[in-house]
XYZ file of C-alpha atoms in Angstrom:
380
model
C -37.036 -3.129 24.994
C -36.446 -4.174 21.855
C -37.976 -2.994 18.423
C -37.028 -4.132 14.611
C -37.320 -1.323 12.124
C -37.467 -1.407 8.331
C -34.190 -2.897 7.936
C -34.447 -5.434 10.223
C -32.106 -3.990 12.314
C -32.859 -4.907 16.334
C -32.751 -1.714 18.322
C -31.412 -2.013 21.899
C -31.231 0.207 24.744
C -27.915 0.556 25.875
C -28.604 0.479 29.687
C -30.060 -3.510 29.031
C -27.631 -4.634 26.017
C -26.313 -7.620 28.086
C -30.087 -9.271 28.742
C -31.628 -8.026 25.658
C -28.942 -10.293 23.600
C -29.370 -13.437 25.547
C -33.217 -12.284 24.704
C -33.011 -12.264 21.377
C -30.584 -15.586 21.406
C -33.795 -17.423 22.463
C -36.119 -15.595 20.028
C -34.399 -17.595 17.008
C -35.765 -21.265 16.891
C -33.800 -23.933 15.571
C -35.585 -23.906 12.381
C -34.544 -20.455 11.950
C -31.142 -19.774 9.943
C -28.733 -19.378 12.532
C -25.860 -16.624 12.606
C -22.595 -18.103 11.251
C -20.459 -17.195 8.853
C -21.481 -18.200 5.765
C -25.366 -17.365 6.551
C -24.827 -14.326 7.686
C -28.222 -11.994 8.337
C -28.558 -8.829 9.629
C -29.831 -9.462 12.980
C -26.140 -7.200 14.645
C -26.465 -4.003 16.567
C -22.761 -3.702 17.184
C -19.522 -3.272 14.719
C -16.388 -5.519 14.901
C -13.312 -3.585 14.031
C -13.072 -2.773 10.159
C -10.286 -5.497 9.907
C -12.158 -7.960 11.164
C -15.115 -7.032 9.061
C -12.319 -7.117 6.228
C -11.553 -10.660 7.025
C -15.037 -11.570 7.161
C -16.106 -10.221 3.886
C -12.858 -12.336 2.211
C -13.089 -15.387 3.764
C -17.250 -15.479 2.740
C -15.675 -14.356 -0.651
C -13.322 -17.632 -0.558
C -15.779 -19.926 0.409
C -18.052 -19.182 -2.308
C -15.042 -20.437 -4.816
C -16.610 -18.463 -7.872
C -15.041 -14.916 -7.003
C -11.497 -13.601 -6.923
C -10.731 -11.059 -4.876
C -7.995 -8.711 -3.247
C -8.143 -7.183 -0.080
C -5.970 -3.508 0.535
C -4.920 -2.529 3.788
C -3.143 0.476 4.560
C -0.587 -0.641 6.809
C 1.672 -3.990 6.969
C 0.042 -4.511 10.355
C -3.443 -4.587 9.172
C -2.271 -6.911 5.950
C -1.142 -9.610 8.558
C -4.474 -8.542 10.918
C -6.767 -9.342 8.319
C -4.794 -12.150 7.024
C -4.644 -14.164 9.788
C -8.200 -13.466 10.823
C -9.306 -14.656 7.432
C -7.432 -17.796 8.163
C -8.998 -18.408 11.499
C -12.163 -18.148 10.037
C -11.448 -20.547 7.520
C -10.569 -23.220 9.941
C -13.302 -22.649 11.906
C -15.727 -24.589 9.561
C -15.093 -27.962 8.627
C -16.608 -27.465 4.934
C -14.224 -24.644 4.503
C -10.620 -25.447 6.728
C -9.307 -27.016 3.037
C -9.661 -23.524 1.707
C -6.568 -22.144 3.306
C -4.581 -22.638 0.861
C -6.286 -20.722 -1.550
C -5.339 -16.968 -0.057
C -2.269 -15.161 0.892
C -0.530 -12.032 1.745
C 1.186 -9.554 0.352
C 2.861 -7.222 0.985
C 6.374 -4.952 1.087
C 8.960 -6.823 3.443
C 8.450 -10.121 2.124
C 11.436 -11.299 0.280
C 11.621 -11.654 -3.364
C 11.058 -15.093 -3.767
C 8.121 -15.150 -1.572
C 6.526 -12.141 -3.881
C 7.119 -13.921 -6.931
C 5.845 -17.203 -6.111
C 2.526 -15.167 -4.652
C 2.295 -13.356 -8.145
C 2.987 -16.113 -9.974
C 0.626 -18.570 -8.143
C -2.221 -15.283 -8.320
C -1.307 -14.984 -12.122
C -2.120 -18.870 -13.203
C -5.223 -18.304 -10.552
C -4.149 -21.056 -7.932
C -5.475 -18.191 -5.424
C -8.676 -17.044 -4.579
C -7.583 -13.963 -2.590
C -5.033 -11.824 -2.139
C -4.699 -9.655 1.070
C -1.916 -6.910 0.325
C -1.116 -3.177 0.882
C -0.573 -0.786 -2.029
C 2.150 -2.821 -3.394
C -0.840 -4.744 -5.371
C -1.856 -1.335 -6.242
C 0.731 -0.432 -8.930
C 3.241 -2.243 -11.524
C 1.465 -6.275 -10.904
C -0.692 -6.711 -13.482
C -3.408 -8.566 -12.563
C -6.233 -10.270 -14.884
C -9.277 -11.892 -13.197
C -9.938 -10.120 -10.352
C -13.661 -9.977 -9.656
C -13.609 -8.044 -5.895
C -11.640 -5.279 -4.287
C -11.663 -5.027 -0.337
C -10.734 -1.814 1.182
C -10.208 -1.672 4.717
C -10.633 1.713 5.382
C -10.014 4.922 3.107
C -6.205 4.736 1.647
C -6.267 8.576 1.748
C -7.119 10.090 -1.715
C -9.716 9.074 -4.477
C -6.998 8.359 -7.232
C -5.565 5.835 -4.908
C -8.649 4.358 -4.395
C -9.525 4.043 -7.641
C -6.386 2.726 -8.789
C -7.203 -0.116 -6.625
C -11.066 -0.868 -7.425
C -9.346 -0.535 -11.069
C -7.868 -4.238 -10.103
C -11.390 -5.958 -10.777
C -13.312 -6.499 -13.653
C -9.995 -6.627 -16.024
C -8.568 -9.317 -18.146
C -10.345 -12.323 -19.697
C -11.909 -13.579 -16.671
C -14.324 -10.340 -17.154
C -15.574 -11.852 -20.167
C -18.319 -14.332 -21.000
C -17.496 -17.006 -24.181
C -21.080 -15.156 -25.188
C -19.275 -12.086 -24.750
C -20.952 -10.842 -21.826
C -19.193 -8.343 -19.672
C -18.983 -9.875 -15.927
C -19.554 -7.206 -13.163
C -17.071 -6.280 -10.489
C -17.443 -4.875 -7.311
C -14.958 -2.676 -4.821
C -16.171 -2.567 -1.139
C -14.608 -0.171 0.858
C -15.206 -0.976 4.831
C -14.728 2.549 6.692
C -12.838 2.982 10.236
C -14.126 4.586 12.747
C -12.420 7.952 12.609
C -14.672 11.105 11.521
C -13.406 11.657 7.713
C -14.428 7.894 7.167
C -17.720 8.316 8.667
C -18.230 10.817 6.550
C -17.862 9.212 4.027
C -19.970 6.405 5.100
C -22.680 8.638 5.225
C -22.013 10.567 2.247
C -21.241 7.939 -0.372
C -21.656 10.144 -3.298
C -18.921 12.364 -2.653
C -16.480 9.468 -2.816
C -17.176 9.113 -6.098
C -17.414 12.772 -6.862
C -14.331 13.995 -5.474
C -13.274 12.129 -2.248
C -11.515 13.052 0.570
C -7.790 14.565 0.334
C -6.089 16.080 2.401
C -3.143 18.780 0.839
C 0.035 17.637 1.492
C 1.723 19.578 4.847
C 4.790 17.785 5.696
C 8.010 18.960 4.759
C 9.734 16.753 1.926
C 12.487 14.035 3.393
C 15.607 14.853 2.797
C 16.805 11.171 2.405
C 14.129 9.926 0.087
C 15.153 13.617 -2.686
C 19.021 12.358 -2.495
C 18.354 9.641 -4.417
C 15.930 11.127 -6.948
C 18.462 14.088 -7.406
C 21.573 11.280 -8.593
C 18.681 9.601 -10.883
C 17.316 12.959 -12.181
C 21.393 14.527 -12.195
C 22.382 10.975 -14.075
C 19.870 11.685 -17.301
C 20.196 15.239 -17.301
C 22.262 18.796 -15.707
C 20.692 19.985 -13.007
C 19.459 24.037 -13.144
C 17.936 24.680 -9.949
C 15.390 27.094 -9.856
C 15.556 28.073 -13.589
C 13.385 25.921 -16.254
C 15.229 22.908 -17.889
C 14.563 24.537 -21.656
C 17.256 26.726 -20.902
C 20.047 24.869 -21.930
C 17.844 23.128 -24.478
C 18.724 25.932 -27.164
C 21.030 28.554 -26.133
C 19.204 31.053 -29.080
C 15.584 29.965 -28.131
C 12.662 30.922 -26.350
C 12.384 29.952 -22.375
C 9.161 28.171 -21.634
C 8.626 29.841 -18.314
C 5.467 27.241 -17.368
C 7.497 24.518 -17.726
C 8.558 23.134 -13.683
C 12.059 23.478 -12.172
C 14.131 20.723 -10.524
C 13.592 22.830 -7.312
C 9.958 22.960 -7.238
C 9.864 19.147 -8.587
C 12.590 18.275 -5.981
C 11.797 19.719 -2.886
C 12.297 23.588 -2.777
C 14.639 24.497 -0.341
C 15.484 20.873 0.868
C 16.647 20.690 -3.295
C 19.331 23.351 -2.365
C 20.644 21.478 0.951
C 20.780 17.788 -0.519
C 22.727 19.192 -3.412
C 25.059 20.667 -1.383
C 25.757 18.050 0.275
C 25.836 15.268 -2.458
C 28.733 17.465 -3.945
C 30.512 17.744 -0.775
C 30.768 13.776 -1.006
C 31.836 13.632 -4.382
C 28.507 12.125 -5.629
C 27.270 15.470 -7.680
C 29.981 16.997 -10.415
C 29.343 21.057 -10.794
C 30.839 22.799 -14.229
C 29.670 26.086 -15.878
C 27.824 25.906 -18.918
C 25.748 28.746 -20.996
C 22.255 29.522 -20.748
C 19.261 31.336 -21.627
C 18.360 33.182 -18.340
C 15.897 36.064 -20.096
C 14.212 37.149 -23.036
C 13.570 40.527 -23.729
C 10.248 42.410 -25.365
C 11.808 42.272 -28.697
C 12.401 37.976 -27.686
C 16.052 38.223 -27.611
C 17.349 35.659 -25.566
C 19.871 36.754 -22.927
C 22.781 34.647 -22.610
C 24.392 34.068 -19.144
C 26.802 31.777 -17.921
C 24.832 29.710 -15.153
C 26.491 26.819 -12.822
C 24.655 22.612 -13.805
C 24.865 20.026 -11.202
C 25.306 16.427 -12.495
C 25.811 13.277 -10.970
C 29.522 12.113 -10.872
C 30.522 8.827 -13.261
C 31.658 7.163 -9.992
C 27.854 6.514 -9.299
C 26.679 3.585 -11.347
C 22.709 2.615 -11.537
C 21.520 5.423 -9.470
C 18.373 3.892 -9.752
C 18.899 1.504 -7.374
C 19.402 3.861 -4.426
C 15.626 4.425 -4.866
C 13.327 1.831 -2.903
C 9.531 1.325 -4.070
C 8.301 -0.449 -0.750
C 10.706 1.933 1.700
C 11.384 4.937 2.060
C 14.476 4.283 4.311
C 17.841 3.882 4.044
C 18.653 1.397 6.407
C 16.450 -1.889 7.078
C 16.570 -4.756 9.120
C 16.212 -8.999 8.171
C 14.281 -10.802 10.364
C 16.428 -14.256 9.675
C 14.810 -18.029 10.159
C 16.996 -19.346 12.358
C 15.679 -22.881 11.804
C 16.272 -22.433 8.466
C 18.744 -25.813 7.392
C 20.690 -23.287 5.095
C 20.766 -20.899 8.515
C 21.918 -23.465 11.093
C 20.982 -21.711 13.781
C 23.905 -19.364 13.128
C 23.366 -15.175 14.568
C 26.688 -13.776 13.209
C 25.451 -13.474 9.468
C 23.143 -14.730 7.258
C 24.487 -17.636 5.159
C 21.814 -17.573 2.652
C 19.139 -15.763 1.619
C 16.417 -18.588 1.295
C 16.539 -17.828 5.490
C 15.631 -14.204 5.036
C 11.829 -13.799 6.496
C 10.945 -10.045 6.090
C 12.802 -6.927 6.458
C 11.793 -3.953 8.910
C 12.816 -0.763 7.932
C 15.300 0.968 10.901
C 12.428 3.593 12.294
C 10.125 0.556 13.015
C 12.332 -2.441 14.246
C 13.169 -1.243 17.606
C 9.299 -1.324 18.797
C 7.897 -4.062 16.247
C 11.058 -6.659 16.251
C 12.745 -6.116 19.332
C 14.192 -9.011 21.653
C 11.393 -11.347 22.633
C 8.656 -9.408 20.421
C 6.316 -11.480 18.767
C 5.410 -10.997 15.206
C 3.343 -11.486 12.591
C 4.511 -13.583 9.417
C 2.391 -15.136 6.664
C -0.222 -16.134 8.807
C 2.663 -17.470 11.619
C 3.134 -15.990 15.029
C 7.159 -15.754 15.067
C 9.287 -14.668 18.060
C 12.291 -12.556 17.708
């Protein structure tokens, strides 16, 4: 049977879930609001998947036309997920199908054109919503927002308030009367027991979270280039503190960190290595303050400084914000007119659709795979 409680939430056995919905189907009169998408009531026994739910919230968001919003997902995957579920739902209703145009992804991949003309078109407000990863989450400034999204957790409270830190900034926050507009951050949980726990223990999100300590081992490929950037600004000491060649006759500030614990303990001492086996690291000996004694007489000791070698220009740009890989892939538009419908290279950038880093692109992009693009199934 069936039984409403105090939150009019319809109970139903599981054994009789099939006949008890077409049961409650005819309960609802005509005259009674029905369950769509913009009239939405609480009349559902039975989650949809959090990206879905995601989608939902945005595209009830978009219709509204009063509130901007942005929408984090953890993953590319669930950026495109939720994006093109959003757009689905948009079409779906004929008062709404013109509102397409008003929300788009974002996300790391896209080319560079394609992220500036989002930012640009989310900085003079031509969107409504924004559905991105964490690449929203740090260095685009962004006035106006009114809603965060969260589908699911993104795995520590300072990331998560980083993003909620999106709305309720900028002019748009503020009345001509000078009243302060309120925002909102709405974070739909997963399934998976740490997010349930937090669903059902809201107030320790806000007291502490959940985080879990870091136990993998640092990558080796992702500390090469921070040791050239960190080796191009200044010598490199190892497991001694950086004062030390500050002032050869001065005190050593033992609580200040090393470049080995900031770099990776014993993965600092193998990457070095091997950067100045290929010529990109110089070594020289310099002197240093290695001890002081109890009367604070610094000990001077010749000790060997990495740095990186002139031949390196703009180590900087060895270091990727949206990948942590060396090597990606371009997924090219082959109908591009700039392409031709040429394979051996790509003729012009304009054609460049995303890029898949080299761990992923064997099992997301292979040949005949099907992707996910802006909204656009694509085949490969």
């Amino acid at each position: 049977g069936e039984e409403m409680n105090e939150d009019g939430l319809v109970e139903i056995s599981i054994g009789s879930r099939k006949n008890s919905r077409k049961r409650k189907r005819k309960h609802f009169s005509e005259g009674d609001d029905a369950v769509t998408l913009f009239n939405h009531n609480n009349y559902f026994t039975r989650r949809c998947h959090s990206a879905d739910e995601t989608a939902f919230l945005l595209a009830k968001d978009i219709a509204t036309g009063s509130v901007r919003c942005i929408a984090f997902c953890k993953t590319r995957m669930l950026v495109e997920w939720v994006y093109e579920r959003c757009l689905a739902i948009l079409k779906s209703d004929p008062k709404t199908s013109h509102l397409t145009s008003k929300v788009e992804s974002y996300r790391g991949g896209y080319s560079a054109d394609a992220r500036r003309s989002i930012e640009d078109r989310l900085f003079k407000r031509e969107l409504w919503g924004v559905v991105g990863t964490n690449a929203l989450e740090l260095g685009v400034d962004v006035g106006g927002i009114d809603l965060t999204l969260h589908c699911g957790y993104p795995g520590s409270l300072n990331s998560l308030l980083q993003q909620s830190g999106r709305a309720g900034r900028g002019k748009g926050s503020v009345t001509r009367t000078g009243e302060i507009v309120p925002s909102c951050a709405i974070m739909i949980c997963f399934s998976s027991p740490s997010e349930q726990y937090l669903w059902r223990n809201p107030t320790s999100l806000l007291s502490r979270g959940v985080a879990a300590p870091p136990t993998l081992p640092v990558n080796g490929s992702v500390v090469k280039g921070h040791i050239l950037c960190a080796g191009e600004e200044f010598p490199l000491v190892g497991n001694r503190p950086v004062s030390c060649l500050l002032n050869e006759y001065g005190n050593v500030i033992g609580t200040m960190s090393t470049d080995c614990e900031l770099l990776g303990g014993e993965v600092y001492y193998i990457e070095v290595e091997y950067l100045f086996q290929k010529g990109l690291l110089t070594r020289k000996t310099v002197n240093a303050v290695t001890q002081v004694d109890e009367k604070r007489m610094a000990k001077v000791n010749e000790i060997e400084v990495y740095s990186t070698h002139p031949v390196v220009k703009h180590p900087w740009q060895r270091v990727s914000l949206r990948s942590i890989e060396p090597l990606n892939y371009s997924i090219v538009d082959l109908s591009h007119p700039m392409q031709g419908g040429k394979t051996d290279k790509i003729y012009n950038q304009a054609a460049v659709m995303d890029s898949i880093p080299y761990s992923r692109v064997f099992y997301h992009a292979f040949p005949g795979a099907v992707i996910m693009h802006r909204g656009r199934k694509v085949s490969v």
